Structures are given as C-alpha cells and as structure tokens.
CSV table of C-alpha atoms and ligand atoms in Angstrom, one decimal:
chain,number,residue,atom,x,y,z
A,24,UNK,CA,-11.9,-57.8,15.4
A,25,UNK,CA,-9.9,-56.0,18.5
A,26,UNK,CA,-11.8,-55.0,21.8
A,27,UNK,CA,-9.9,-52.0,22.9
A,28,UNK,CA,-12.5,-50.7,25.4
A,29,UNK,CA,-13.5,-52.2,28.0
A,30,UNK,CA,-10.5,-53.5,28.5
A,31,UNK,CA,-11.1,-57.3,29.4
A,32,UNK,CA,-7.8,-58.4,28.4
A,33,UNK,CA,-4.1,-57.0,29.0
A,34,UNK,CA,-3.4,-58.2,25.5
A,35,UNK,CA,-5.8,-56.9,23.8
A,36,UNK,CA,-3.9,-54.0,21.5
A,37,UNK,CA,-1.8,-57.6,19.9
A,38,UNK,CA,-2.5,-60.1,17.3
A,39,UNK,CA,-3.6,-62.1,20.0
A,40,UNK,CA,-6.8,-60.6,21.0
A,41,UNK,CA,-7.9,-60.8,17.1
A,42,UNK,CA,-11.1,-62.7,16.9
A,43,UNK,CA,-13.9,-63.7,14.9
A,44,UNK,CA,-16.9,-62.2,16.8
A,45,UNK,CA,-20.1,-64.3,16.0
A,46,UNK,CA,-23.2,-62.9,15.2
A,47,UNK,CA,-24.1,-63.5,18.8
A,48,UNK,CA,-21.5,-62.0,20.4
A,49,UNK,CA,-21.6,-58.6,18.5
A,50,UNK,CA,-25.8,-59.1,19.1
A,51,UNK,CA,-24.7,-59.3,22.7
A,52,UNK,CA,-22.3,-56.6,22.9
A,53,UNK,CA,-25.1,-54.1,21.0
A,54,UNK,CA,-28.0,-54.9,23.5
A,55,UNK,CA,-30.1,-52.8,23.9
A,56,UNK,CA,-31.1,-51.8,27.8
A,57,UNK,CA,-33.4,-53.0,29.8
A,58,UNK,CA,-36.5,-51.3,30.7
A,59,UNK,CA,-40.0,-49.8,29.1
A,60,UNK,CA,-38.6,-46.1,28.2
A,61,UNK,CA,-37.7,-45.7,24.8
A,62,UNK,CA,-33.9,-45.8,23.7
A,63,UNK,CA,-32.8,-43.9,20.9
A,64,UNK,CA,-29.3,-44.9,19.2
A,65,UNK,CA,-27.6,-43.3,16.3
A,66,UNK,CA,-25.7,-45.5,13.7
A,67,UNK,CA,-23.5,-43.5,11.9
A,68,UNK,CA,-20.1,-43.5,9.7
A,69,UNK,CA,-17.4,-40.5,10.3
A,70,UNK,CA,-14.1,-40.3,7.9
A,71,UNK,CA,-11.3,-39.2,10.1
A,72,UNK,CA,-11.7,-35.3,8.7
A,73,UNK,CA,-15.5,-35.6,9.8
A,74,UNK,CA,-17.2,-36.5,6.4
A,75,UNK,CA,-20.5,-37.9,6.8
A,76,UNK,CA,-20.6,-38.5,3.5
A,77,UNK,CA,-18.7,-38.5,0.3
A,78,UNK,CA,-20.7,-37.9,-3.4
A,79,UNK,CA,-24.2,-38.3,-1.3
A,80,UNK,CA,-23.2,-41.5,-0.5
A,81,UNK,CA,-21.7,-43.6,2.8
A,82,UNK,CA,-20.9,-46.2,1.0
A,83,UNK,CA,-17.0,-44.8,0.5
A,84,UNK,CA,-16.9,-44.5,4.1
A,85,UNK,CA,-17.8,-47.6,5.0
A,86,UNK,CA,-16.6,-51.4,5.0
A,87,UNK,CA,-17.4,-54.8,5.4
A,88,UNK,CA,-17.2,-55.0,9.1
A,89,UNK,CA,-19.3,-51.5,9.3
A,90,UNK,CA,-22.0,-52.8,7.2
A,91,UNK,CA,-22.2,-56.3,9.1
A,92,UNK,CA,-22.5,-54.1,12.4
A,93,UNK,CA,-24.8,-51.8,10.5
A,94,UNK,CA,-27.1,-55.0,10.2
A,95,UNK,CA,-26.6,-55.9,13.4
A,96,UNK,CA,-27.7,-52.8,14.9
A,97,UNK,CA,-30.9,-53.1,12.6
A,98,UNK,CA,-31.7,-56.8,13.7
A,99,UNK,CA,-31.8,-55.6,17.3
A,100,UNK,CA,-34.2,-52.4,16.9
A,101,UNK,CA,-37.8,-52.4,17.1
A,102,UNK,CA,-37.8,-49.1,14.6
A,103,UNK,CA,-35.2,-47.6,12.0
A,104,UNK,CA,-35.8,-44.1,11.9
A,105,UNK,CA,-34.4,-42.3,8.8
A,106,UNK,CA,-35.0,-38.8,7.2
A,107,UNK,CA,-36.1,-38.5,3.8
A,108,UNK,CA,-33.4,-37.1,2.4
A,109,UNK,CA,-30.9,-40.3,3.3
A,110,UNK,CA,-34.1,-42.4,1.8
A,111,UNK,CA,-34.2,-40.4,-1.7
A,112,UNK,CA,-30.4,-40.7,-1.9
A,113,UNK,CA,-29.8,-43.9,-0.5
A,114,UNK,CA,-32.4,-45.9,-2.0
A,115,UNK,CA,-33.6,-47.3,1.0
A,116,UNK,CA,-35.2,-50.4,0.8
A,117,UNK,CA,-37.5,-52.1,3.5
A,118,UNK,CA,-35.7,-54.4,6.1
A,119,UNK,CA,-34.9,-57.8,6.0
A,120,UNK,CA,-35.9,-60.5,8.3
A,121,UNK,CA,-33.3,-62.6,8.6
A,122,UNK,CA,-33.2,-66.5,10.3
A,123,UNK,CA,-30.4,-65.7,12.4
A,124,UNK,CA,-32.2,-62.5,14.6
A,125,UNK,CA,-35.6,-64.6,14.5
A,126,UNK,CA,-35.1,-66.4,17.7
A,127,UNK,CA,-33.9,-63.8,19.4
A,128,UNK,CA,-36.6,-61.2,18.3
A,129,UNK,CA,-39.4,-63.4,18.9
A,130,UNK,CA,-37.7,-63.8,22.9
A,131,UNK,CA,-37.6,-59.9,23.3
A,132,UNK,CA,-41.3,-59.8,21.8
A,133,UNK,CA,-40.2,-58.3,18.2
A,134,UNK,CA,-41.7,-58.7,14.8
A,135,UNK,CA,-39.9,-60.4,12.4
A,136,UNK,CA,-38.0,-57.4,11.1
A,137,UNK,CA,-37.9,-53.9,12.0
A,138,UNK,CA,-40.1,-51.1,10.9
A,139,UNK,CA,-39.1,-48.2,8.7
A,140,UNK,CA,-40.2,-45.2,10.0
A,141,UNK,CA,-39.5,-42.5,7.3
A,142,UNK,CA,-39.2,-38.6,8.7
A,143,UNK,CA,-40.4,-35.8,6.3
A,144,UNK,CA,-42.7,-32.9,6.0
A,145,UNK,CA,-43.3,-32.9,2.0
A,146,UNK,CA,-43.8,-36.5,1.7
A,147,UNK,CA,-42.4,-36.1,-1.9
A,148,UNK,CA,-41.3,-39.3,-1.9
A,149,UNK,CA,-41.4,-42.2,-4.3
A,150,UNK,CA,-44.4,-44.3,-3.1
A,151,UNK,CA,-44.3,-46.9,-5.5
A,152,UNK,CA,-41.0,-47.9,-4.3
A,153,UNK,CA,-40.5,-51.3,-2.3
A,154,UNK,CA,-40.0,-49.4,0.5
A,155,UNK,CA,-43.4,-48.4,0.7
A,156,UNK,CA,-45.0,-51.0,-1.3
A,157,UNK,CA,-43.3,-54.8,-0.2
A,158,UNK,CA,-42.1,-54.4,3.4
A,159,UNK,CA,-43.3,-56.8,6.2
A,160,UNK,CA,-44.7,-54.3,8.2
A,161,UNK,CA,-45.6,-51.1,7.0
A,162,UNK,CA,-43.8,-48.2,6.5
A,163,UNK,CA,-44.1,-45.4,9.0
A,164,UNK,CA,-44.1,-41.9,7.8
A,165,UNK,CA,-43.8,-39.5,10.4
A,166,UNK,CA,-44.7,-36.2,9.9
A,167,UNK,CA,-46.5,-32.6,10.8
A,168,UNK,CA,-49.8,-31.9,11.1
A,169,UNK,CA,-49.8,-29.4,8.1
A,170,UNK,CA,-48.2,-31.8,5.8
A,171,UNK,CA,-49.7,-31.9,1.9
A,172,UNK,CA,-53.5,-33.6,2.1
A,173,UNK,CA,-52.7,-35.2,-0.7
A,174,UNK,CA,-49.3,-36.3,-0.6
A,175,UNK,CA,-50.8,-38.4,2.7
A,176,UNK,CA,-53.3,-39.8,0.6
A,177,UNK,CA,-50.9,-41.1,-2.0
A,178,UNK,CA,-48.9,-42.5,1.2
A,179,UNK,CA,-51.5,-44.0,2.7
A,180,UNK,CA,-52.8,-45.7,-1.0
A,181,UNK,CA,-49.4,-47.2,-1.2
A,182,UNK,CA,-49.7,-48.7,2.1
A,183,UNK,CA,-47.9,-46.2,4.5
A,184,UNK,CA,-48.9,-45.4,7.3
A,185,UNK,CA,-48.6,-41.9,8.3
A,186,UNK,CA,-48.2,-41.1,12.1
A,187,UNK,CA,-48.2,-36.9,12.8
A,188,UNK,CA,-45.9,-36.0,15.4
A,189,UNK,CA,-45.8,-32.3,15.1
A,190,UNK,CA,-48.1,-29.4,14.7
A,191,UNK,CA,-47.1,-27.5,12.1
A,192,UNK,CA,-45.1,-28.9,8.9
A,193,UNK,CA,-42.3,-30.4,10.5
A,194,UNK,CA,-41.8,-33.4,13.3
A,195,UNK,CA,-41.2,-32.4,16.6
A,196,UNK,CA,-38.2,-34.8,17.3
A,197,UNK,CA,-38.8,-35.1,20.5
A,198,UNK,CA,-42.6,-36.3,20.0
A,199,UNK,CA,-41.5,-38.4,17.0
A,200,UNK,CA,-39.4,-40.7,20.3
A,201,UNK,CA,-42.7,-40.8,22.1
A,202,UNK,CA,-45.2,-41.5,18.8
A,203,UNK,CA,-42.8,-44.3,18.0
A,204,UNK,CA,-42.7,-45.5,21.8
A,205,UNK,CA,-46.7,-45.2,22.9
A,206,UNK,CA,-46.8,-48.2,19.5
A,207,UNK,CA,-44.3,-50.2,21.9
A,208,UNK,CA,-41.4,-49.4,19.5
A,209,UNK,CA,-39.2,-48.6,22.2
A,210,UNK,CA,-35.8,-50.1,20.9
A,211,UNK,CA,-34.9,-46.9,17.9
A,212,UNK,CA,-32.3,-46.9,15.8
A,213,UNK,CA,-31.9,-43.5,13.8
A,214,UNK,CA,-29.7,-44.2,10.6
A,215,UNK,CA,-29.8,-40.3,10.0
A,216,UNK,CA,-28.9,-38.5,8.1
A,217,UNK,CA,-27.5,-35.6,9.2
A,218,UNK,CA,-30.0,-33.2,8.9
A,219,UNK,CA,-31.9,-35.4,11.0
A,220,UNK,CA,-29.3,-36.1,13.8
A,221,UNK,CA,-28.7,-32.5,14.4
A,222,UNK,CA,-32.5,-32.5,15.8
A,223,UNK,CA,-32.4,-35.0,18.1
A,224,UNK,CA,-29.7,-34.3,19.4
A,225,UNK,CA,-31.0,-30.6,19.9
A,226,UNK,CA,-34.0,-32.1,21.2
A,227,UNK,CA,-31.7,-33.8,23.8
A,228,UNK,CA,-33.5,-37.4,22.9
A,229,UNK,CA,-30.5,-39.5,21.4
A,230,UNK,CA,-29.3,-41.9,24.1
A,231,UNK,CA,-26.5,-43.5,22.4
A,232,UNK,CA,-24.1,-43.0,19.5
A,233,UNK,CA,-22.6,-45.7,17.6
A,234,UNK,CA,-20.0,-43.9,15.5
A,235,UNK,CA,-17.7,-45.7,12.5
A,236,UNK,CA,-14.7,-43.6,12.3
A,237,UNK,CA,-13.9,-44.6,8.7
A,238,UNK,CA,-9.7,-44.7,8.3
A,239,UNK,CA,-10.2,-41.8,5.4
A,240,UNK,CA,-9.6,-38.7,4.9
A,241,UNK,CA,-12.1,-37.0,2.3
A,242,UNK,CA,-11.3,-33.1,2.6
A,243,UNK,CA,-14.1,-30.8,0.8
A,244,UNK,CA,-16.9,-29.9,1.8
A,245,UNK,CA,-19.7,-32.8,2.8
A,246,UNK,CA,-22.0,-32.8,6.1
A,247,UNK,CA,-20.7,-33.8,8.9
A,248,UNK,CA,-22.6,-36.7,10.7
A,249,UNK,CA,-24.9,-34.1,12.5
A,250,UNK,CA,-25.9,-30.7,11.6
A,251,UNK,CA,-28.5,-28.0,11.8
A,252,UNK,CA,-28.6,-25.2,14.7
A,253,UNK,CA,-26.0,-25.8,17.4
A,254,UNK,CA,-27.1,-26.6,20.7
A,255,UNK,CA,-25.7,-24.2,23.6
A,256,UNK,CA,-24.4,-26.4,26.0
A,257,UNK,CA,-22.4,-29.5,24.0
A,258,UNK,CA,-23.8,-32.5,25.0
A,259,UNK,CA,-21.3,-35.2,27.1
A,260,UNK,CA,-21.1,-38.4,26.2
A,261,UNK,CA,-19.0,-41.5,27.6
A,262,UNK,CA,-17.8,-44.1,25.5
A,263,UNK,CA,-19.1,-47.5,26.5
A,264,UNK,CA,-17.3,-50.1,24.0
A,265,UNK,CA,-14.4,-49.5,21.2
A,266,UNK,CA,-14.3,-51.9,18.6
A,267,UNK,CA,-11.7,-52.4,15.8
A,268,UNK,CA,-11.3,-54.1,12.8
A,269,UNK,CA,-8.8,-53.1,9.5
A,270,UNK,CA,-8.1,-49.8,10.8
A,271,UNK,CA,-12.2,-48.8,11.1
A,272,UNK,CA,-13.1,-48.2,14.9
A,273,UNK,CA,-16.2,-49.0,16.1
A,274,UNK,CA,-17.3,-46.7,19.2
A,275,UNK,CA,-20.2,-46.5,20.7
A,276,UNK,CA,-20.8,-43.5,23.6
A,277,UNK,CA,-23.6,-43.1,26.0
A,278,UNK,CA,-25.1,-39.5,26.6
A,279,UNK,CA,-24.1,-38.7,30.3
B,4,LIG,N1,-22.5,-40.8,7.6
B,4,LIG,C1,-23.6,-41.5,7.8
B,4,LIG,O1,-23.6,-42.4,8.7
B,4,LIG,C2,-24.8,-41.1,7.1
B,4,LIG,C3,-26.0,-41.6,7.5
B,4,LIG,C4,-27.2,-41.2,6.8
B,4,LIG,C5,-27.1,-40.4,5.7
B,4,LIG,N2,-25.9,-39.9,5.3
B,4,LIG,C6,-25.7,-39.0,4.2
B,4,LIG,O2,-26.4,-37.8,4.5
B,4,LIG,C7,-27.0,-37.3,3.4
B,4,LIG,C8,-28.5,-37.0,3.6
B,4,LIG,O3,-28.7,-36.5,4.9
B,4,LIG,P1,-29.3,-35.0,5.1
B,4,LIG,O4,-28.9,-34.6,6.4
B,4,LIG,O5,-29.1,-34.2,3.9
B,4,LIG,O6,-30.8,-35.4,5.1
B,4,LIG,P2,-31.7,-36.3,6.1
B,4,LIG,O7,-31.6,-35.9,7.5
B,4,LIG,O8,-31.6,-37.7,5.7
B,4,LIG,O9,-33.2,-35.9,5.6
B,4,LIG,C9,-33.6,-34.6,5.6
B,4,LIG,C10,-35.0,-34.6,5.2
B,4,LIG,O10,-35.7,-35.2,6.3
B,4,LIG,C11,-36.9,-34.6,6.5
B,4,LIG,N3,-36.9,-34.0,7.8
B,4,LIG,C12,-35.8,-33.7,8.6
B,4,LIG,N4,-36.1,-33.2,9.8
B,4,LIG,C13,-37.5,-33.1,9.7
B,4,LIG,C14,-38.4,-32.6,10.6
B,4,LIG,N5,-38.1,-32.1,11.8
B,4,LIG,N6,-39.7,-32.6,10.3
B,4,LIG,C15,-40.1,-33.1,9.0
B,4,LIG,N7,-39.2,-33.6,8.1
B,4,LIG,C16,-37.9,-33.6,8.5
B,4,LIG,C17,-37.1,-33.5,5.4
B,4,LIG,O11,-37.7,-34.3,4.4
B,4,LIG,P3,-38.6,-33.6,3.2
B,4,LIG,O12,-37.7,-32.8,2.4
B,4,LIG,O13,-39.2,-34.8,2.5
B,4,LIG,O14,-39.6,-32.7,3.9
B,4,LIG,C18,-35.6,-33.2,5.1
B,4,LIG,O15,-35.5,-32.7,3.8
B,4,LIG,C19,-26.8,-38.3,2.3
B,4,LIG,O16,-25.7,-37.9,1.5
B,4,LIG,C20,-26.4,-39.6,3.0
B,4,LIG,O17,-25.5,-40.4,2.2
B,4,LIG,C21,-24.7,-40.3,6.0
C-alpha cells in the first residue's frame, strides 16, 4: 500500500514506496486524537459514480484492503454507531475482540471490543439475533423518547440496552454524540448508512470522514454515502492522509 498524502517521500507515486503496512502502523496512522471531547468519524465506501451501495450491499464496493482498514477503524473506537437499516440489510453482527488491539485498548482504557450502538425509532429489529443476544458488551439502542413501549421491552429482555436521545420518535443526532460521550465513549465510529450520515452531518457533529473510493463505476440508481435534507452551507473538509492499494484510495478528511 502507497502513501500519496502526506507526502513523506519523493518517491512515493513508484513501485518503490509499495509497502506492507503492519497492523501497527495503519493503528498508528488511524489514531484517534487526543483529548476528552468526543470524536466522531465516518467509515464509508464510495464507487467512483458515488454509489454507496450496489444491490443493498457494500460488499461489491469493497476489497480486501478496505475491509482490513474497516477492522482497523473498529479496533480503535470506543463505539460503532450504525442505523438500523444498514443492521437489517447487513446482518450485523456484534464485534470481535481480537489479540492483536488488546494491548493497545487496555493502554487507551478500552474494553475489549467496541460497543454496538444501533440507531432507530421503531426498534423493529430482530432481537434474537447475536447482535443483541452474544456480544461482549451490550448492545446500545439509541432511540426517541416516544419509541414503541413494547418494542423497548423486547430489547431490553434480549439484553439491549436502550439509551433515549431524542424527544419525540427519532434520535437527535446531535444528542446521540453526547449520550454516547457522557458513558465515556468518546472514540465513535459511524459505519452509516446513509440515511444516517446525512444527519450528522446536518447536525454538524461528524469530525472526520474516512472515505473508500471503490475503482467502480456502478451507474443506476443507489444512495449515495450520505443523504437526507441538504445542509445550506456545504461543509469543508481537508484531507489529512491518502492511502492506496490496487487502485482503491483510502482518504480520510477532517471537517475544517
Ligand atoms: N457505502 C457504505 O459505506 C455504506 C455504509 C453503510 C450502509 N451502506 C448501505 O446503505 C444502505 C442502508 O442505509 P440507509 O441509509 O438506507 O439506512 P441507515 O441509515 O443504515 O438506517 C436508517 C434507519 O436508521 C434509523 N434512523 C436513522 N436516523 C434516525 C433517527 N434520527 N432517529 C431514529 N432512528 C433513525 C431508522 O430505523 P428504524 O426504521 O428502525 O426506525 C431508519 O430507518 C444499505 O444498502 C447498506 O448496504 C453503505
């Protein structure tokens, strides 16, 4: 894999500059900041036309590089925050704790694995999943104050634990950052999807964007990676590293 940005080496757009980036190093590269205010980052996968997805699924966007950086990003966050939708369609399943991040999440204070955090206001979910009944910390469902009484009892019997961050059905994204921070999850990672995006960036609460742009082309019709209301004002961001490997970039940009 190619660093193209920063630039730490004149050679770096030739075969020379190829490397094998450890786990470490990529660990490294993805740190989160320093600091006790919470840091939101996005993980998503673009094709070049700006499919998020193709047949409801990432998968035909993604690759074996974008999946190993995918894990990365999940072994350094406190908190994966996802939107139902993406957990219906994707199967989502809880995370893995895995040997290689243990050392370095017990030094930054972290459990073992991070938590799910699951964003919807019907709760029509499958609780008898494993993402609800096996994970190593429980699940977080995030939702409104007027969500169904008894679809939080069924979460809750399954194990969930619902956290309301909003007053009427819905989350208010911006609160959702704060719930998740005030249980010292401060290190978020949003996996999406779209729908879900689209709100925090509204919201003006995503930090960081660590975008995949996927060497396809997919034409129709899919989402793109964010989506909902536009905001008035397009937010600026500045890229802070450039990655590449097989054709797949790896960017990540900073809101300004
Ligand atoms: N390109 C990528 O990197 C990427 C990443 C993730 C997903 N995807 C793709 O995106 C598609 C799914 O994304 P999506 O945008 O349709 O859905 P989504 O954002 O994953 O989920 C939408 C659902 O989340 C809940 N939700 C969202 N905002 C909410 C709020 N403010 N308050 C309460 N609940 C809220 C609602 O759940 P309820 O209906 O339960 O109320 C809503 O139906 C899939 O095809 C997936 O493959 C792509």
């Amino acid at each position: 894999m190619r660093q193209l940005f920063p630039v730490t080496d004149m050679t770096a757009f030739s075969a020379a500059s190829d490397r094998e980036w450890s786990l470490d190093a990529l660990a490294d590269a993805y740190a989160y900041p320093e600091g006790d205010a919470p840091w939101l980052r996005a993980n998503m996968v673009s094709s070049l036309d700006g499919a998020g997805q193709h047949e409801g699924r990432s998968q035909p966007l993604s690759s074996e590089t974008d999946m190993r950086i995918f894990g990365i990003l999940r072994g350094l966050a406190d908190v994966v925050v996802v939107g139902a939708e993406t957990v219906r369609l994707e199967g989502y399943r809880p995370a893995r704790a895995r040997e290689a991040f243990a050392d370095r999440r017990a030094a930054a204070g972290q459990g073992p694995a991070p938590v799910l955090a699951v964003v919807s206001a019907s709760l029509n979910l499958d609780f008898s999943l494993p993402l609800f009944t096996e994970p190593l910390v429980p699940t977080l469902i995030l939702t409104g104050a007027a969500a169904p009484a008894e679809r939080v009892a069924v979460a809750r019997e399954a194990g969930a634990e619902v956290l309301i961050a909003g007053d009427g059905a819905g989350v208010d994204p911006a609160r959702a950052v704060a719930v998740l921070a005030a249980r010292g999850l401060r290190r978020q990672l949003t996996e999406g999807g779209p729908r879900l995006l689209g709100q925090f960036v509204a919201a003006g609460v995503l930090d960081e964007l660590c975008l995949t742009i996927s060497p396809t082309m997919t034409a129709g019709d899919a989402q793109r990676i964010a989506g909902g209301p536009a905001v008035a004002v397009p937010t600026r961001f500045q890229v802070a590293s450039l990655l590449e490997q097989d054709g797949f970039l790896f960017t990540r940009y900073r809101r300004i």
